[in-house]
Amino acid sequence: MRLPDWLAHRAATAGERLAIIAGDVRWTFQELDRRAASLARRMVGLGVRPGDRVALLLPNGPEFVELAHGVGRAGGILVPLNTRLAPPELAWQLGHAAPRAFVYAPQTEPAARAALARWAQEGQTGGEAASSEVAVLSTEELASAPEAADASLRPFVELEAVHSILYTSGTTGRPKGALLTYGNYWWSAVGSALNLGLCAGDRWLANLPLFHVGGLSILVRGVIYGMTAVVHPRFDPQAANRAIDEEGVTLLSVVATTLARMLDARGERPYPPSLRAVLVGGGPVPVALLERAARLGMPVVQTYGLTEAASQVTTLPPGQALRKLGSAGRPLLPTEVRIERDGRPAGPGEVGEILVRGPTVSPGYFREAPVAAAGRDGAGQDAASLSARRDGGWLRTGDLGYLDEEGYLYVVDRRDDLIVSGGENVYPAEVEAALLAHPAIQEAGVVGIPHPEWGQVPVAAVRLRAGWGLTAEELLAHCAGRLARYKVPKEVRIVQAPLPRNAAGKLLRSRLREQWLEAGAGGGGRGQEVSPGEP
Amino acid sequence: MRLPDWLAHRAATAGERLAIIAGDVRWTFQELDRRAASLARRMVGLGVRPGDRVALLLPNGPEFVELAHGVGRAGGILVPLNTRLAPPELAWQLGHAAPRAFVYAPQTEPAARAALARWAQEGQTGGEAASSEVAVLSTEELASAPEAADASLRPFVELEAVHSILYTSGTTGRPKGALLTYGNYWWSAVGSALNLGLCAGDRWLANLPLFHVGGLSILVRGVIYGMTAVVHPRFDPQAANRAIDEEGVTLLSVVATTLARMLDARGERPYPPSLRAVLVGGGPVPVALLERAARLGMPVVQTYGLTEAASQVTTLPPGQALRKLGSAGRPLLPTEVRIERDGRPAGPGEVGEILVRGPTVSPGYFREAPVAAAGRDGAGQDAASLSARRDGGWLRTGDLGYLDEEGYLYVVDRRDDLIVSGGENVYPAEVEAALLAHPAIQEAGVVGIPHPEWGQVPVAAVRLRAGWGLTAEELLAHCAGRLARYKVPKEVRIVQAPLPRNAAGKLLRSRLREQWLEAGAGGGGRGQEVSPGEP
C-alpha cells in the first residue's frame, strides 16, 4: 500500500507552518520539503539508487533532519549511526550496512575517519569489504554536491518499503540492524495520535539522540502530523525546561534519568498547562519520580517501547496516568501485547515474557535472512524472508511484565541480561566479548548495578589466565578503544574463583549480580582492582 | 489486517469519557460498550451469524447508536435504511439485502409494516423472497429479547470485513448497496484526524441522518477517536446553534442548505472559538455563504465526499480555508484524486471527471458480482470480486471538477444527472421509472432546478400517450405512493413535443433543463399543469 509522500503532502496542506525549530534554524514544511528534495537529487547524483543504504554519523541538528527526509525521497534507506560508538564499533556497522554514501559532520569527522580506516584495514567485517564505491563526504561537501537534474524522486511512500536500519546492541555480542518500514512508522504515528491526540500548535521536543528510534520517530511523526519538531543538540535539563516555558513545546519524550534531571533543575516551579504529555520510556520508572512530576503539574505518561516496534508499544492514556501510576499503559491501537509464561498465556497479574504483534513490528534484522539476494535489493529480500521467522507474527521481546485485569501493562524488568544506562541499551555479551579479546582474560562476566543518575551502569568481574597480571586500569584502557563510553564497565573486579555457571557452562548473570551486590561497593569506584579472594 | 475492537479499546482506555449525548441520554464508552455487547448477544440469540445482514429502520437516537455498534460486535453487517423512503422502495431494499433481522422503532413501525407487506406480496423483488426466517422486531421487543449466553463476540475488527451496506440511489433507476468495510471507515477516520486534528474534549454533532454515510461515519469515528458524538433527532438550526454554544460541540458536518439555515437562525452573534471546524459537503457551496459563515467566526471547511468512499475524499485543511475559499480541499492522506478528461489526465485548472483511489474506497456494491456465492458469505464474495471491476483501483465518480496548481480540488458539478436536494441524492432515472409506471405516460424526463432552500429540487416533464388525459395532481399522487417525498417532482409539466434525445434515443437532460429554465417558472408551483403547446 502506498501513500502520498508525507512531507510533500504537508508542504501542500500546511506549507507555512513550522516543521523544524533547531537553534536559530526555523524551517516551514515548504522549506523542509524543498531541502529534502534538493538533498535527494544530490543523493542521486552521488549514485544512490532505490534500496541503497545511506549512513549518517551526525549529531542532532537541522542537517540530520533534512537528510533523514532527503535519503528516503531518493529511495534510499537511512542508517543513522550512534555518535557515541568507538571506531571499531562504527567500522563493524559500516561493513554490515555497506552504504552507498556515508555522511559525517565536522564534530564527528575524527570518529568517521577512524572508523573508515578501521573498516579499510579489517576488510570484510560484519558484512561487505570497504569499497571505493562508497561516497564519503561531510555535510559541507554534500551541500555543494551537484543535484542530478534528471533525478526522478518518489512521489509516494510505499508502506512495505524499508525506511531505515537502526542498529541495536545484540544479545550475541554483535549489533543487529533492525529494519523499520514506512508502515512501521506510519502505524506508530497513527496509534500515538489516537492515544495522545493531535492538536493545532503541537510541538514535540526532540532532545534524545535522533539516531535512536525515540528521536527519529519524532521527525517522522512530525511530517505525518504536520507538527513542529523542536530539535535540541543534546539533552540539557535547563534547555528542556526552557523549551516548555518559552518555545511552546507541548510534548516530549524522556527516560527516567533525564526526567529526574529536569525536575532537579526545575525546583518548585509548576509546568504550564500547554505541556500536554511527557512520555517516559526506557524501562521501569520509580513511582516516586512519577509522583514528583505530577506534583509539578507535569502530565507524565509512562510508555514501553522497542526499536523493533518503531518506538511506542504501550503508552498510558493521558486520562489514566494517575489511576494507573506505574503502568506503561495499554497497547496503542494497532498493536497487540500478550504475556507468556512457560510457553502458555499468563493470566492477569502473572509475570511473564512480553510478546508484541502488529503493524509497527519490524519485519526483521538486516542480513539475517538465511540466503538474501546480494546487492541493491538486499534490504527488501531480508525483510520478506525474516518476517516468517517470528512466532506467528509475535515478537518475543525478552522483557518481563504483566497485564492487569484491564489490560494495562506493567514492565517488571527488561530482559534479564540487558543493562539500560541513561536510556542506552548495553548488552553484557558485547562488553564481555571486548574484555575477552584481551589475551590475559580467561573469563569475563558483565552485569548492571543500580546507579543514582543513570539508572544502571555496567560492571565486570574477570578472571585472569594463570601467570598473567593485569590492573583494572589497563583493562579499562583496553575497553575504551573498543567500546562506546557508556558501555565501558564503571568498575572491574578481578576474581580468583571461576564465575558462576550452570551445568551447560552458561554464565549465570543473575547469580553474579547477587554476588556483586552482596560484596558491596568496593569503595574506589571506577577501575578499582579487587584483591584476590573476593567474589 | 485486524485491530482490537475499537469500542472495547475505548472502554478500556477512556471508559469514563462520554461516548454519546442524545437528548437526556448520556453514555460513557464503558456503558456503550456494555450495551453493544449485550445487543450483540441478543442478535446471536435471534440467529444472526457472521456475515448476516441486519436492517434498521430507525430515526436518529441512542437506539440507532447502540445497534450500529452491536450488530458488528455479533459479526453482522449493518444495513441502515433511509426512513424517508416509500414502502415500495423499502421493500425493494429489504429484498435485496435479505437481512436476518429487521429492527424498527415506534415512529417507523407503519412504514416498516407497509414495506414488509409489500415485500411479502411481491415475493422476489431485488434479491431474495420475503422469508419467515427474518426476525422482525421493534426496538422494545429487541430490548427484551434474550441474550445468547454462549455467544462468542468478536474481540477484533478485521479491516477487510464488511461493516455496512449503504443504499444509494442508482443511476439506472435502482438503488445500489455500497459495501463499506471496517478498513474504509478506519482509513477515513485516520485521514480526517490527520487533517482536522484530534483534541481532548472534541464533540462531533451528528444531526444528519445516521443512515447516511455522513452521519454513520461520525459514530464510527467517535469510537475510533474516543470522541463524544452528540446525536440530534434531526437537523434543527436552533438546536444546532445551541449545541455549539451550550453542549460543547467542537465539530459538525452540514450541507449548504443546512448551513444557510443555521446562519439565518443565528443573526449576528459570533460562534465561540471552541467550534474547531464545520465541514460543508454535499456539492458545490456558494462562496457568498462561506463568506457569511466566516464573518460570524465559523471555521468552515468545504469537503467533497461520497458514500462509496466512506464520506470525506477531500477536505480543506483548516488553515487554508480562507486562502482557498471555494475549494473542497486536498485529498485526505490515504486517498488519491485525479481528474480525467476525454480519457487522459487533465492538467491543472482543467475540468474533467473526478477519480478517487485509496483505502477508503468501497470494494463494490452488494450482489453486483458476476456470480456470488449465495447465502451467508455473499457479502464477502461480492466485495472480493467487485474490487477487480474498478479501473486500476480508480473509482469513477462521474462528478466534475478540477485541481489547481497546488492540488486543491474544486468541484464544478455533481455528475450530470444527479440532483442533490437538501443533502439527499436524487437520481432522475429512478423518478422517471416511477413516472413511467403510470400507463398514461409515454415519455418522462426529470431534472434538477435551483431552489433557494434545498439547493436543487427535481422537476418532471412528461408526454402522455395519445388519447390519455391526466392532471399533474394525479401524477404526483401516483409518485407519492412509490417514492420518498424528497424524490417526488416539485413541479410537473405535461408537454406535447417529444423530449430532447440524441440519435441513439438517449434523453438529453441538460437540454431539457435548459428548456425548462428558459420557459420560466410556471407560477403555480407544485403540481401545476402546463397547457398544451409549451415546451
Short mmCIF file of N, CA, C and O in Angstrom, two decimals, chain B residues 440-446 459-466 468 470-472 475 491-501 507 512 515-516 519 528-535:
data_model
loop_
_atom_site.label_atom_id
_atom_site.label_comp_id
_atom_site.label_asym_id
_atom_site.label_seq_id
_atom_site.Cartn_x
_atom_site.Cartn_y
_atom_site.Cartn_z
N ALA B 440 -50.54 6.03 -18.50
CA ALA B 440 -50.84 7.17 -19.36
C ALA B 440 -49.58 7.81 -19.93
O ALA B 440 -49.64 8.61 -20.86
N ILE B 441 -48.43 7.50 -19.34
CA ILE B 441 -47.22 8.26 -19.67
C ILE B 441 -46.38 7.56 -20.71
O ILE B 441 -45.98 6.40 -20.54
N GLN B 442 -46.09 8.27 -21.77
CA GLN B 442 -45.26 7.73 -22.83
C GLN B 442 -43.79 8.06 -22.61
O GLN B 442 -42.93 7.23 -22.82
N GLU B 443 -43.52 9.29 -22.21
CA GLU B 443 -42.15 9.76 -22.00
C GLU B 443 -42.11 10.56 -20.72
O GLU B 443 -43.04 11.30 -20.42
N ALA B 444 -40.96 10.44 -20.01
CA ALA B 444 -40.79 11.27 -18.81
C ALA B 444 -39.33 11.69 -18.71
O ALA B 444 -38.43 10.90 -19.00
N GLY B 445 -39.12 12.95 -18.35
CA GLY B 445 -37.75 13.43 -18.14
C GLY B 445 -37.70 14.22 -16.84
O GLY B 445 -38.56 15.07 -16.59
N VAL B 446 -36.71 13.91 -16.01
CA VAL B 446 -36.61 14.57 -14.70
C VAL B 446 -35.26 15.28 -14.62
O VAL B 446 -34.22 14.71 -14.96
N VAL B 459 -37.76 18.27 -10.91
CA VAL B 459 -39.00 18.62 -11.64
C VAL B 459 -39.09 17.66 -12.82
O VAL B 459 -38.09 17.09 -13.26
N ALA B 460 -40.32 17.50 -13.35
CA ALA B 460 -40.51 16.49 -14.40
C ALA B 460 -41.28 17.05 -15.60
O ALA B 460 -42.23 17.82 -15.43
N ALA B 461 -40.82 16.67 -16.78
CA ALA B 461 -41.60 16.92 -18.00
C ALA B 461 -42.11 15.57 -18.49
O ALA B 461 -41.32 14.62 -18.59
N VAL B 462 -43.41 15.47 -18.75
CA VAL B 462 -43.94 14.18 -19.22
C VAL B 462 -44.77 14.39 -20.48
O VAL B 462 -45.40 15.44 -20.68
N ARG B 463 -44.77 13.37 -21.33
CA ARG B 463 -45.61 13.38 -22.53
C ARG B 463 -46.56 12.20 -22.43
O ARG B 463 -46.15 11.09 -22.10
N LEU B 464 -47.83 12.49 -22.66
CA LEU B 464 -48.85 11.46 -22.46
C LEU B 464 -49.05 10.64 -23.73
O LEU B 464 -48.77 11.10 -24.85
N ARG B 465 -49.52 9.41 -23.54
CA ARG B 465 -49.91 8.59 -24.69
C ARG B 465 -51.14 9.20 -25.34
O ARG B 465 -51.97 9.82 -24.66
N ALA B 466 -51.27 9.02 -26.63
CA ALA B 466 -52.41 9.56 -27.36
C ALA B 466 -53.71 9.04 -26.75
O ALA B 466 -53.81 7.85 -26.43
N TRP B 468 -54.95 9.66 -23.83
CA TRP B 468 -54.99 9.66 -22.37
C TRP B 468 -55.03 11.08 -21.83
O TRP B 468 -54.42 11.98 -22.37
N LEU B 470 -54.55 13.27 -18.07
CA LEU B 470 -54.00 13.09 -16.72
C LEU B 470 -53.65 14.47 -16.18
O LEU B 470 -53.02 15.26 -16.87
N THR B 471 -54.09 14.74 -14.95
CA THR B 471 -53.66 16.01 -14.36
C THR B 471 -52.33 15.80 -13.64
O THR B 471 -51.98 14.67 -13.27
N ALA B 472 -51.64 16.90 -13.46
CA ALA B 472 -50.37 16.83 -12.73
C ALA B 472 -50.61 16.34 -11.31
O ALA B 472 -49.80 15.59 -10.75
N LEU B 475 -50.77 12.69 -11.24
CA LEU B 475 -49.43 12.17 -11.43
C LEU B 475 -48.62 12.20 -10.14
O LEU B 475 -47.91 11.25 -9.80
N GLU B 491 -42.58 19.99 -9.37
CA GLU B 491 -43.40 20.57 -10.43
C GLU B 491 -43.41 19.58 -11.59
O GLU B 491 -42.40 18.94 -11.86
N VAL B 492 -44.56 19.46 -12.24
CA VAL B 492 -44.64 18.58 -13.42
C VAL B 492 -45.23 19.39 -14.57
O VAL B 492 -46.20 20.12 -14.39
N ARG B 493 -44.61 19.31 -15.71
CA ARG B 493 -45.17 19.94 -16.90
C ARG B 493 -45.51 18.86 -17.91
O ARG B 493 -44.68 17.99 -18.20
N ILE B 494 -46.75 18.96 -18.40
CA ILE B 494 -47.16 17.99 -19.42
C ILE B 494 -46.93 18.64 -20.77
O ILE B 494 -47.40 19.74 -21.02
N VAL B 495 -46.10 17.99 -21.57
CA VAL B 495 -45.67 18.60 -22.84
C VAL B 495 -46.21 17.81 -24.01
O VAL B 495 -46.59 16.65 -23.88
N GLN B 496 -46.26 18.50 -25.16
CA GLN B 496 -46.80 17.86 -26.38
C GLN B 496 -45.69 17.31 -27.26
O GLN B 496 -45.82 16.25 -27.84
N ALA B 497 -44.57 18.11 -27.31
CA ALA B 497 -43.48 17.71 -28.20
C ALA B 497 -42.67 16.58 -27.56
O ALA B 497 -42.62 16.48 -26.33
N PRO B 498 -42.06 15.73 -28.40
CA PRO B 498 -41.18 14.70 -27.83
C PRO B 498 -40.06 15.34 -27.02
O PRO B 498 -39.63 16.46 -27.32
N LEU B 499 -39.57 14.63 -25.99
CA LEU B 499 -38.46 15.15 -25.18
C LEU B 499 -37.18 15.13 -26.02
O LEU B 499 -37.05 14.30 -26.93
N PRO B 500 -36.24 16.03 -25.71
CA PRO B 500 -34.99 16.08 -26.48
C PRO B 500 -34.15 14.82 -26.27
O PRO B 500 -33.88 14.44 -25.13
N ARG B 501 -33.78 14.18 -27.34
CA ARG B 501 -32.96 12.95 -27.26
C ARG B 501 -31.88 13.01 -28.32
O ARG B 501 -32.02 13.70 -29.34
N LEU B 507 -31.99 10.29 -23.55
CA LEU B 507 -32.56 11.56 -23.10
C LEU B 507 -31.45 12.57 -22.82
O LEU B 507 -30.48 12.25 -22.12
N LEU B 512 -32.93 19.42 -21.69
CA LEU B 512 -34.26 19.51 -21.08
C LEU B 512 -34.25 20.57 -19.97
O LEU B 512 -35.18 21.37 -19.85
N GLN B 515 -34.32 23.99 -21.50
CA GLN B 515 -35.68 24.30 -21.98
C GLN B 515 -36.56 24.72 -20.81
O GLN B 515 -37.31 25.68 -20.87
N TRP B 516 -36.44 23.95 -19.71
CA TRP B 516 -37.27 24.22 -18.53
C TRP B 516 -37.01 25.62 -18.00
O TRP B 516 -37.94 26.39 -17.73
N ALA B 519 -38.20 28.46 -20.20
CA ALA B 519 -39.65 28.66 -20.17
C ALA B 519 -40.09 29.42 -18.92
O ALA B 519 -41.19 29.97 -18.86
N GLN B 528 -48.34 22.00 -10.93
CA GLN B 528 -49.01 22.82 -11.94
C GLN B 528 -49.10 22.10 -13.27
O GLN B 528 -48.17 21.45 -13.72
N GLU B 529 -50.24 22.21 -13.91
CA GLU B 529 -50.37 21.61 -15.23
C GLU B 529 -50.10 22.69 -16.27
O GLU B 529 -50.67 23.77 -16.24
N VAL B 530 -49.17 22.34 -17.15
CA VAL B 530 -48.81 23.32 -18.17
C VAL B 530 -49.69 23.08 -19.40
O VAL B 530 -49.90 21.95 -19.81
N SER B 531 -50.18 24.14 -19.96
CA SER B 531 -51.10 24.00 -21.08
C SER B 531 -50.38 23.46 -22.31
O SER B 531 -49.20 23.71 -22.50
N PRO B 532 -51.10 22.74 -23.16
CA PRO B 532 -50.51 22.16 -24.36
C PRO B 532 -49.79 23.21 -25.17
O PRO B 532 -50.18 24.37 -25.21
N GLY B 533 -48.76 22.81 -25.83
CA GLY B 533 -48.04 23.74 -26.71
C GLY B 533 -46.79 24.29 -26.07
O GLY B 533 -45.86 24.69 -26.76
N GLU B 534 -46.73 24.26 -24.75
CA GLU B 534 -45.49 24.72 -24.11
C GLU B 534 -44.42 23.61 -24.20
O GLU B 534 -44.75 22.48 -24.53
N PRO B 535 -43.17 23.90 -23.85
CA PRO B 535 -42.05 23.00 -24.08
C PRO B 535 -42.26 21.57 -23.66
O PRO B 535 -42.43 21.28 -22.56
#
